XYZ file of C-alpha atoms in Angstrom:
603
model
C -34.863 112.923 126.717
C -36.448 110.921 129.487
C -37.458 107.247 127.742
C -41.364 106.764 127.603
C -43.835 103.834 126.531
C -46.015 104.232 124.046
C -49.400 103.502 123.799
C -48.895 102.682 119.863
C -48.117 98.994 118.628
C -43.962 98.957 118.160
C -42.774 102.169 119.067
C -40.519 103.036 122.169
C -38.228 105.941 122.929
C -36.441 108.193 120.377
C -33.536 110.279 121.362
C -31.264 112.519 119.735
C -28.798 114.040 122.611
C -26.351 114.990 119.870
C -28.522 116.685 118.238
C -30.016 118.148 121.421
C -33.694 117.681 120.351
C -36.236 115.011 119.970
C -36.779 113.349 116.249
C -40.337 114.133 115.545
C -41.332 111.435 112.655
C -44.759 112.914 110.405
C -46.761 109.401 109.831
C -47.621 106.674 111.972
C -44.409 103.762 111.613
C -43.553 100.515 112.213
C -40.096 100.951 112.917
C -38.990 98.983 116.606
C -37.931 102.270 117.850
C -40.227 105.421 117.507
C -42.627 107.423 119.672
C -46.341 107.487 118.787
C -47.539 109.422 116.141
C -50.695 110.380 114.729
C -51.781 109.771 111.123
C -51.279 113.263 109.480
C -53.675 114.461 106.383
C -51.982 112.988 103.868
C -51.993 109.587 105.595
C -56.221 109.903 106.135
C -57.943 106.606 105.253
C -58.547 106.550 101.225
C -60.628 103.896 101.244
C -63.611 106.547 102.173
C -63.921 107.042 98.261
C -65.163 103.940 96.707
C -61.736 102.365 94.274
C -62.120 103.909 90.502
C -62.332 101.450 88.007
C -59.552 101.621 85.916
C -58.262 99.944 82.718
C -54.411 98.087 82.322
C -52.089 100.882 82.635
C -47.999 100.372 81.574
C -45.777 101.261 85.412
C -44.110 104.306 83.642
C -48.229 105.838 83.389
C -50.280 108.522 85.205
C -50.567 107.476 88.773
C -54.703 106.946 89.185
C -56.089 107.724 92.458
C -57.450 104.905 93.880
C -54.236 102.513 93.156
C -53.789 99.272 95.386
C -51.484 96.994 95.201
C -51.400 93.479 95.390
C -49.576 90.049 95.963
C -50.343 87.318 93.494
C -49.133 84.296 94.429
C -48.156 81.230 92.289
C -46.630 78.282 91.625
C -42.991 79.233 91.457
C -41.106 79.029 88.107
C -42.982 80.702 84.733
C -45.039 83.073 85.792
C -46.413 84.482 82.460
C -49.587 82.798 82.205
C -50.317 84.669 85.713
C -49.142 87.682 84.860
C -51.018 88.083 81.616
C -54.237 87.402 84.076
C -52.973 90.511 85.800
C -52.736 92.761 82.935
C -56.234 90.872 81.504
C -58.296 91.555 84.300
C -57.679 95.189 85.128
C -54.409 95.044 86.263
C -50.309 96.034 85.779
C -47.406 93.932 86.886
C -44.872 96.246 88.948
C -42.295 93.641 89.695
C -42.672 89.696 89.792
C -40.571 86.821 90.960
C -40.359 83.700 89.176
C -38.226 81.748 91.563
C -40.957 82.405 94.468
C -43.764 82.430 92.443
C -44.399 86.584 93.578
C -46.185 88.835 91.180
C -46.762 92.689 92.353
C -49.948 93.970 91.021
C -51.243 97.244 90.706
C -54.818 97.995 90.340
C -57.589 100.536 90.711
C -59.942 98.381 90.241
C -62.264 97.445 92.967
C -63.036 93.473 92.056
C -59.473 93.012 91.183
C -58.506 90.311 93.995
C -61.380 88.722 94.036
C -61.594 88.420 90.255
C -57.691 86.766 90.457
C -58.806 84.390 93.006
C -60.771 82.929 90.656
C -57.591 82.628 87.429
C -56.355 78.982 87.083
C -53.264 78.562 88.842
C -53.550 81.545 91.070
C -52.617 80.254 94.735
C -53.663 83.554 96.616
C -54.012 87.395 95.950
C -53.878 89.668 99.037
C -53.828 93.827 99.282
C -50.810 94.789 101.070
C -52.348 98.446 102.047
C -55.581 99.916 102.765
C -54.351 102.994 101.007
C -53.726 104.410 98.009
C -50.430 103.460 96.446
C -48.242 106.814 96.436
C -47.345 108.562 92.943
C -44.078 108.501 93.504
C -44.187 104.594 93.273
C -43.908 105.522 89.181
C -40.970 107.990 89.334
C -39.392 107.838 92.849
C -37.509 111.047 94.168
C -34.010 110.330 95.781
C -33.599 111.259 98.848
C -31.686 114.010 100.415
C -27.715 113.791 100.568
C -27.249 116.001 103.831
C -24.503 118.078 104.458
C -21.698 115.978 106.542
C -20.898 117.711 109.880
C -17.223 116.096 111.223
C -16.324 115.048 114.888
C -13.025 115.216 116.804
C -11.153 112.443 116.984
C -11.369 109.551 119.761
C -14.034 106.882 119.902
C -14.489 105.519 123.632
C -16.155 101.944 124.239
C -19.415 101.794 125.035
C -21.132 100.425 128.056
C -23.451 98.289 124.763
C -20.290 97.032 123.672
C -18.319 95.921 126.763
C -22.221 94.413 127.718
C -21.594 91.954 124.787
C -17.708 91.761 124.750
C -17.333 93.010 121.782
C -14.365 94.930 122.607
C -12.229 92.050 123.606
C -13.766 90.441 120.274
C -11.808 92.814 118.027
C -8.828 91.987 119.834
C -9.170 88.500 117.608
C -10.869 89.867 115.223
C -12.889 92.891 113.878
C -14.824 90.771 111.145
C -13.653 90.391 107.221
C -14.343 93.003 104.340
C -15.751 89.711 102.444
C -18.878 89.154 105.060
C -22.059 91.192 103.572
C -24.322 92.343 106.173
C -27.554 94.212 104.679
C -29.453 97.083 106.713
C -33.284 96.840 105.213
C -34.402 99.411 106.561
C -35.248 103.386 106.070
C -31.624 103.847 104.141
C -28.600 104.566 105.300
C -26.230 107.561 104.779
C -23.112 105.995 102.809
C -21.361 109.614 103.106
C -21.002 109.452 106.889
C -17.492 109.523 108.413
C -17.721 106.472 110.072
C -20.132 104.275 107.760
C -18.263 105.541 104.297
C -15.380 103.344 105.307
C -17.178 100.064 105.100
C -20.142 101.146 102.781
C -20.953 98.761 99.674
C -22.717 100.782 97.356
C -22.778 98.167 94.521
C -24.744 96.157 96.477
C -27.247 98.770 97.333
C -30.454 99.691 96.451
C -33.996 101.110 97.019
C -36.589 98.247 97.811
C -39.344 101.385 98.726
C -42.641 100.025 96.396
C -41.285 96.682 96.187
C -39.158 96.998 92.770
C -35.264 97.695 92.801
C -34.429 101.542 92.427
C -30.326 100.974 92.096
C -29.792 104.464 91.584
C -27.183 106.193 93.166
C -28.540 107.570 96.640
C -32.041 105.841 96.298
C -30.364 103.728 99.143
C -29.933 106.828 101.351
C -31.909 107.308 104.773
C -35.233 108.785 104.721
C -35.233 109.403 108.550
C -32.946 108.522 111.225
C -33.158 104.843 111.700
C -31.465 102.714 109.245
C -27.934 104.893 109.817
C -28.760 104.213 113.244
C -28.479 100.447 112.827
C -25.879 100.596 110.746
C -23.566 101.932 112.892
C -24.224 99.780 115.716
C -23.533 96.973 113.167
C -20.174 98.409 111.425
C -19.287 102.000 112.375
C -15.853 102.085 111.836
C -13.061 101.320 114.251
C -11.299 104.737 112.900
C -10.620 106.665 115.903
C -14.154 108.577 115.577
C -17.406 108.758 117.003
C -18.176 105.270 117.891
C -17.390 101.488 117.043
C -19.697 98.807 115.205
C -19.944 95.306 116.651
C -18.196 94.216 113.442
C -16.158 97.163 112.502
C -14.329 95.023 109.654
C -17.350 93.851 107.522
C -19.222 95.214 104.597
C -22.470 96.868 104.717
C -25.506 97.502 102.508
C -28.443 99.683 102.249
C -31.581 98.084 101.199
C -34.312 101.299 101.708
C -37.379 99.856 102.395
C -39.057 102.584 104.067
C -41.318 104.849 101.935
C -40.660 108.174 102.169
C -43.275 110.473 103.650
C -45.130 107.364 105.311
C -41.986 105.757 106.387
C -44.154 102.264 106.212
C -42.302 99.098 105.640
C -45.384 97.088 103.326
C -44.886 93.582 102.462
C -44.217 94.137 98.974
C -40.947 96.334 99.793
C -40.086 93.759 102.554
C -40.012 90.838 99.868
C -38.253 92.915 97.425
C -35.258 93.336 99.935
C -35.057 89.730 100.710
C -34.939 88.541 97.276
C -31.950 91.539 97.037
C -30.302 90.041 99.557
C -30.514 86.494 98.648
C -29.218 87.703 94.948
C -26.575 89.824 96.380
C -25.008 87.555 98.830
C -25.612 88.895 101.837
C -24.384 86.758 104.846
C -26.383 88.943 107.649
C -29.640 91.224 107.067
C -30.686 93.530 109.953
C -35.082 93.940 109.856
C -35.651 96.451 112.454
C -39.187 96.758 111.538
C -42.574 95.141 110.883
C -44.349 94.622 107.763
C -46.910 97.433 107.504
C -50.065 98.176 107.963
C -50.675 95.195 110.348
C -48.810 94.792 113.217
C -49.803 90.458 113.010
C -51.037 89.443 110.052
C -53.804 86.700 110.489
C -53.999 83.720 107.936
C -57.615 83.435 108.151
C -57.824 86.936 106.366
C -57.496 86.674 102.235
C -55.238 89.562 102.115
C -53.070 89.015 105.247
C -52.487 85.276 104.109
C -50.687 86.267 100.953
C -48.431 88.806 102.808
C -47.701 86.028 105.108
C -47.441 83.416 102.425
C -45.460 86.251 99.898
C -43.034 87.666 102.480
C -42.428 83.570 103.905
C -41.379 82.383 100.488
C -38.823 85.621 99.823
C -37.319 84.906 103.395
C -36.797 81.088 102.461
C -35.280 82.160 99.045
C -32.345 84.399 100.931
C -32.046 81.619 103.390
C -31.473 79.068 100.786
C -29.009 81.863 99.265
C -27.082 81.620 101.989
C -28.359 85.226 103.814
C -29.730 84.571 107.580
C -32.176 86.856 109.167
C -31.996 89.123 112.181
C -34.976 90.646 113.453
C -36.527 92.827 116.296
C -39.092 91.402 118.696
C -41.308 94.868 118.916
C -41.812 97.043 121.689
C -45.282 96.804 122.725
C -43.940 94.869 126.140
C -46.538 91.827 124.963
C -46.573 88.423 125.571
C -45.992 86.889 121.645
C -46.765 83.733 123.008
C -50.211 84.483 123.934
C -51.351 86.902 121.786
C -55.234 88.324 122.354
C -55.931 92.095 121.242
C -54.433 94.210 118.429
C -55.568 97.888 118.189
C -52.661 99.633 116.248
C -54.323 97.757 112.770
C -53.801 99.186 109.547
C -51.548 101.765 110.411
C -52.165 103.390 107.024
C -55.763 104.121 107.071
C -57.951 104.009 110.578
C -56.855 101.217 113.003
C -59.658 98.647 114.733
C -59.604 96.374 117.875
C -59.730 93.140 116.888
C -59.364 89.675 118.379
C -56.137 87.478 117.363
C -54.837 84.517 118.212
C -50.821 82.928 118.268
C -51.873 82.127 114.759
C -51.678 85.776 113.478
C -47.768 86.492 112.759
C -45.546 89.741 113.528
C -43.297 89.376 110.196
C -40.507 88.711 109.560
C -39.849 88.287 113.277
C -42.266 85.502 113.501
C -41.184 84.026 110.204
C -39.146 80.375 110.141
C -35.414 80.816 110.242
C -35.620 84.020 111.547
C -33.416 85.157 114.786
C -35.749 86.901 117.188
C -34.418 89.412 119.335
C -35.812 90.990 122.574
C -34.140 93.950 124.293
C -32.046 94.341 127.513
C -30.866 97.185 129.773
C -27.918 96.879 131.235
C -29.269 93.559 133.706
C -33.148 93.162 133.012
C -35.543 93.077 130.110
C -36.084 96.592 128.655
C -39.327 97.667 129.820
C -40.724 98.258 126.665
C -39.775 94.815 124.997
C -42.064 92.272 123.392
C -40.996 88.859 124.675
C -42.703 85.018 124.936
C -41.280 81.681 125.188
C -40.489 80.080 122.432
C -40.674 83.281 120.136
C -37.862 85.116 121.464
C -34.425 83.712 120.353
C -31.753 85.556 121.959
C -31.193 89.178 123.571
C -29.252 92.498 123.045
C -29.123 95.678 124.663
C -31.302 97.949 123.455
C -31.636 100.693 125.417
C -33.515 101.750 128.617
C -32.820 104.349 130.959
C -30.346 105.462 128.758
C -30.311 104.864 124.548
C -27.855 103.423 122.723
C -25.590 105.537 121.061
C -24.727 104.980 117.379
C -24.318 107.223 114.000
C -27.086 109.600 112.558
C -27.205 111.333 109.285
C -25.257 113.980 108.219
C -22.420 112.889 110.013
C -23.854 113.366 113.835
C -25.067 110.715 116.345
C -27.604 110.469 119.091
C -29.147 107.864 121.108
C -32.318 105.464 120.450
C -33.972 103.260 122.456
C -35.790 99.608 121.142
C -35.871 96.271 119.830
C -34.480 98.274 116.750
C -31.369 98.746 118.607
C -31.336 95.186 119.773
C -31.212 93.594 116.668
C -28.145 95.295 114.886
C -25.934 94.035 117.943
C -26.563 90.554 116.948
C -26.529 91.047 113.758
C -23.431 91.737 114.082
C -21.880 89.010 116.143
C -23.390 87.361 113.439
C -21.664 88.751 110.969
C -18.002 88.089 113.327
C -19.183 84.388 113.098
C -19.477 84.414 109.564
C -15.868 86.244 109.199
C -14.423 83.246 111.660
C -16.073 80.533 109.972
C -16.349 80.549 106.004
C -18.866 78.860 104.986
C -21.294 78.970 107.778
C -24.820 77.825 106.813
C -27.512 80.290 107.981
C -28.796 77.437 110.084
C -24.892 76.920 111.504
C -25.187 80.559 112.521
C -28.757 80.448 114.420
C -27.316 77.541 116.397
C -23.806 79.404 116.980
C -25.473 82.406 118.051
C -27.737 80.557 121.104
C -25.671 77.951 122.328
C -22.719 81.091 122.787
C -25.240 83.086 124.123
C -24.970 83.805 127.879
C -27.828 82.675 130.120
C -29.887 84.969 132.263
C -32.216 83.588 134.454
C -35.824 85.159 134.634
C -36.644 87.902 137.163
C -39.147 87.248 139.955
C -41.826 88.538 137.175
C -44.511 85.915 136.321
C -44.713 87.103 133.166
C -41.233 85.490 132.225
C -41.518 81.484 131.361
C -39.057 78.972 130.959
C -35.644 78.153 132.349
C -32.262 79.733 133.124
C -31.411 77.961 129.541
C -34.340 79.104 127.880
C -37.113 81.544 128.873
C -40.137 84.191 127.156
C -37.531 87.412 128.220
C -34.437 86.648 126.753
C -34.534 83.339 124.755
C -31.080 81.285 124.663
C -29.837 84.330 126.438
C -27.861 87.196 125.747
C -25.711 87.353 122.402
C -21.932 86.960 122.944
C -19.511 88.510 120.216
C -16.302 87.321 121.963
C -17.454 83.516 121.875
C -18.454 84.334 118.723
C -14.633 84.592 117.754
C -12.890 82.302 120.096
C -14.274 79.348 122.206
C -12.181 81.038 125.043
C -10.950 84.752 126.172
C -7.692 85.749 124.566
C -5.298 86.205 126.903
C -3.383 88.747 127.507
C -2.475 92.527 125.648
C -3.673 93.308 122.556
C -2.325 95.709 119.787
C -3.309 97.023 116.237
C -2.465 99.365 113.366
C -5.503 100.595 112.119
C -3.330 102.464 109.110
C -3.872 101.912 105.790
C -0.663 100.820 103.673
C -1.565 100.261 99.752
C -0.365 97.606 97.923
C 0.469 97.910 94.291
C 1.672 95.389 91.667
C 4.821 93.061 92.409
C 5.287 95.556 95.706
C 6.162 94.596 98.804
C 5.360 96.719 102.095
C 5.445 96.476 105.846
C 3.190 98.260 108.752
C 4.714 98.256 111.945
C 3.290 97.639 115.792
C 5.368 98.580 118.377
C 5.120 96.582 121.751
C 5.574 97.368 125.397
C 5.223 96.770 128.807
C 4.934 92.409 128.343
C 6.975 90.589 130.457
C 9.220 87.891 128.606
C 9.067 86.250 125.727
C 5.606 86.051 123.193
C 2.610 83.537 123.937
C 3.011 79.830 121.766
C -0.623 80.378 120.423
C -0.115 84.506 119.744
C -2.655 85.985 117.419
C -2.303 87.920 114.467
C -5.509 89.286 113.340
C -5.133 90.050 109.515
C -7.552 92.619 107.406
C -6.315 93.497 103.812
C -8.663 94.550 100.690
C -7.479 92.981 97.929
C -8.863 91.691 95.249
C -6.749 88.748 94.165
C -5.501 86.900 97.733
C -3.708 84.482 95.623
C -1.158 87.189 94.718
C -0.005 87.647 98.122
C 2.275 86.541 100.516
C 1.619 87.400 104.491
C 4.768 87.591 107.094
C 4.561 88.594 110.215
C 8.369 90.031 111.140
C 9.561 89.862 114.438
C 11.378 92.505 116.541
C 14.482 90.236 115.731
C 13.976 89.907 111.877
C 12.427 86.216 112.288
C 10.132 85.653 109.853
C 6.926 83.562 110.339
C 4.614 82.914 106.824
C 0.717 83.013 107.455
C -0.350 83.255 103.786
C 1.190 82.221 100.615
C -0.392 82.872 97.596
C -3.125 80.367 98.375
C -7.075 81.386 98.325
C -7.150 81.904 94.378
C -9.403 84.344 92.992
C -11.286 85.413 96.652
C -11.315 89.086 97.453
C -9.962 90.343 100.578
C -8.238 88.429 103.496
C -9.473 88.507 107.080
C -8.244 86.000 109.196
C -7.036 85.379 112.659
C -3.940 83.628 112.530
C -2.069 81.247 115.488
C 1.501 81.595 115.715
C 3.819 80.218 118.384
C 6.475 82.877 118.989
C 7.284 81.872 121.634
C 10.917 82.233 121.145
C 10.842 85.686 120.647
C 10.494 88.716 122.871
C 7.712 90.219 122.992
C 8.660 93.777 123.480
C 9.694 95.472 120.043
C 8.662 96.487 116.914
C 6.719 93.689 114.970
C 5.706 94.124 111.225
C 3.121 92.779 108.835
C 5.250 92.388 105.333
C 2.941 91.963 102.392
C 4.238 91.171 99.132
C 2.279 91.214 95.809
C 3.242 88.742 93.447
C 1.139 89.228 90.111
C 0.104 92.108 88.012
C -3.497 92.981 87.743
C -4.772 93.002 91.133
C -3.810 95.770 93.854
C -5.213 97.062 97.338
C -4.438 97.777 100.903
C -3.294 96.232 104.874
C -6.544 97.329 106.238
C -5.668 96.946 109.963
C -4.024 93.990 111.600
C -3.333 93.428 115.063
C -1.775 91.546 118.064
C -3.125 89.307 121.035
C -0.593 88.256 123.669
């Protein structure tokens, strides 16, 4: 499918060569990667019928039509005295955050915001729709499990991932099993062949309605997109399909798409941040704006609490620990100079209207969040958003041709957007955070630009700013293998992906064999290490050499942390390189068991 703009706020190409036909999405989106779509029936404006009045129903009720919903916004801690206003004044409380100061109201009636403007101690109340809040906000249906299809084996490199060096990354490293990265976006399927490997289910959820749905499956993709992501981010280096940019973390599905809409609204997008703040998540990928307004404008009642609501649940996973990743859009506008929006709400009947710099694309606009613009192979994707000093850093995301990741059901096709831009540096982020424990998500923003690689603008005078720092591609484009190393490993580079599992007081060995290097190993060779495990100070880590030599690079150190993913320096440098080299793992306690992952070697 040829790539086409789209005359719709966000949306860019969608291809599917795999599975050989286009992906026709039902209701208008906000996802960073879909072709325009019309509003179907069921998404016609409901604010035609004036709201019902309606008296305080329980969550678990009859749905009413004419249900909005709402952000009341307080000071953070206690909320109760706020939330009994809700409940008083013709109102229910679907989920509230203390620690923000974030209540989610539901109400039918039509003075209920500006009745709560007036409670003591309310800071703000905004609707975060102009429609109807769906039935199936009250008792949720899971979504589909689809029937797995399998592919032969063999994974070739892609053009995206030799564009960012992330192949010669994994030769250091391909990221550590302890480093959360969380997709919030239309689900993910956890049963695909290459996502099932590094799936976290425990830490997954449904965020669709803005209340946690940790059901099994309510995590699961309503579309295409958020499996899409997610394998750009960690597909598994497992000899099928294709490769993440961090093949060796841990990934989670935060849904916050709702089914049937496939709208992302503010209350959903808060929900997932507070998840991910709770859940320790070190990366989360937003490939997505907040629905139904492509900028939200802080001069309008309702827009100013999304801002305000969505801005406080982004600072609470920042100060968790969790740093944000999100696309620029691909409307190919200036962000910097904003004027005209005509895709506004996208869930009833848009209007033109003027805006200023002012109004905010969230989260991408948000403080502390990475903004990412897409690249072709050498230029700015054509359908991009970009501006100087709103754009962070670039990724490819897809022209001519799409990027090629995973798809439900076991399959994979090609998409083109911002969407796709994003997931590539959310992974290198998520390689920094495996090679530096500890990183603040401040640390990481200021890792992932000064590594990026600078590309100078095009004779286009659209593009401002320097070589160093311009509107197309910020700091420049993302770099995984800086991300790893301050300098290119040298030399050959070998691994056992195999798994070998490690029981109680057990010792056991996986072997690489090496050829065709001349002499004797490097002084600084590296051994990249990836076990599960959930007691590292059990173990003991050897590497063997061809000539029985043993050199330690763990000992029972690391206490009660989970999992060991390291690149380790050894100097070798008496040995020969060619030969049979072994990782020897021996478990020392009872209690705690697991498995050598992968490991690998860089000469």
């Amino acid at each position: 499918m040829i790539p086409h703009r789209s005359n719709r706020s966000r949306r860019a190409l969608v291809s599917a060569a795999a599975l050989g036909a286009a992906l026709a999405f039902g209701a208008p989106v906000a996802l960073a990667d879909t072709a325009p779509v019309s509003p179907s029936g069921n998404d016609a404006p409901s604010s035609a019928a004036a709201p019902q009045a309606a008296t305080a129903a329980s969550p678990s009720a009859t749905w009413v039509a004419g249900t909005r919903a709402y952000l009341v916004i307080t000071t953070p801690g206690d909320t109760t005295a706020v939330r009994n206003a809700v409940t008083a004044n013709g109102g229910t409380v679907f989920q509230y955050y203390d620690a923000i100061g974030v209540i989610t109201a539901h109400s039918a009636s039509a003075s209920f915001a500006a009745t709560m403007r007036g409670v003591s101690g309310v800071q703000q109340v905004g609707a975060t729709r102009t429609s109807d809040v769906p039935a199936d906000a009250y008792n949720p249906a899971l979504p589909a499990n689809p029937a797995q299809s399998t592919t032969a084996s063999g994974e070739p490199v892609r053009a995206d991932m030799t564009q960012i060096k992330a192949d010669q990354a994994w030769a250091v490293t391909t990221g550590s099993a302890s480093v959360k990265v969380g997709i919030l976006d239309t689900g993910v399927d956890d049963q695909h062949q290459d996502l099932a490997p590094n799936f976290n289910a425990a830490d997954s959820a449904s965020c669709a309605y803005g209340k946690p749905d940790t059901r099994t499956g309510a995590w699961r993709d309503i579309g295409t997109h958020g499996t899409h992501v997610a394998g750009t981010v960690a597909a598994a280096k497992n000899g099928k399909g294709v490769i993440g940019v961090a093949p060796g973390v841990k990934i989670s599905s935060v849904r916050i798409a709702e089914p049937g809409s496939s709208l992302f609204f503010a209350e959903n997008t808060i929900c997932g941040f507070m998840w991910a703040g709770d859940h320790g998540f070190k990366v989360t990928n937003n490939s997505y704006y907040t629905d139904p307004w492509q900028f939200n404008c802080p001069d309008n009642a309702d827009q100013a609490a999304i801002i305000e609501g969505v801005r406080r649940a982004q600072e609470y996973a920042e100060g968790k620990g969790s740093l944000q990743v999100a696309a620029a859009g691909n409307s190919n506008i200036d962000l910097a100079n904003k004027t005209t929006d005509t895709e506004s709400p996208n869930d009833s009947t848009p209007v033109t209207r003027t805006i200023t710099n002012a109004c905010l694309d969230i989260p991408t606009e948000l403080p502390g969040v990475v903004t990412v613009s897409a690249m072709g192979t050498t230029a700015k994707a054509s359908y991009s958003n970009y501006g100087l000093n709103v754009i962070d850093i670039t990724a490819p995301g897809g022209d001519a041709t799409g990027i090629y990741s995973t798809l439900p059901g076991g399959k994979y096709g090609s998409k083109s957007g911002t969407s796709m831009a994003a997931p590539h540096v959310a992974g290198v982020a998520a390689l920094l955070a495996s090679s530096n424990p500890g990183i603040t998500p401040a640390q990481l923003r200021d890792k992932l630009t000064t590594q990026a690689n600078d590309i100078a603008c095009p004779s286009d005078s659209r593009c401002k700013g320097t070589t160093a720092k311009n509107g197309f591609f910020g700091e420049g484009q993302v770099d995984a293998l800086k991300a790893v190393v301050s300098t290119p490993p040298p030399g050959t580079y070998f691994e056992n992906t195999a798994d070998f599992a490690i029981g109680d007081y057990t010792t056991v060995e996986s072997p690489i064999t090496v050829s065709g290097v001349t002499g004797n190993a490097p002084a600084t060779l590296k051994v990249g290490v990836n076990i599960v495990h959930t007691y590292i100070g059990d173990l003991r880590v050897d590497l063997i050499a061809p000539d029985g030599t043993v050199y330690t690079v763990h000992n029972r150190s690391g206490g009660s942390t989970d999992n060991l993913g390291r690149v380790y320096t050894v100097n070798a440098s008496a040995e020969v390189a060619n030969g049979t080299w072994k990782l020897r793992v021996n478990d020392n306690a009872r209690g705690d068991t697991g498995r050598i992952d992968s490991w690998n070697l860089t000469f």
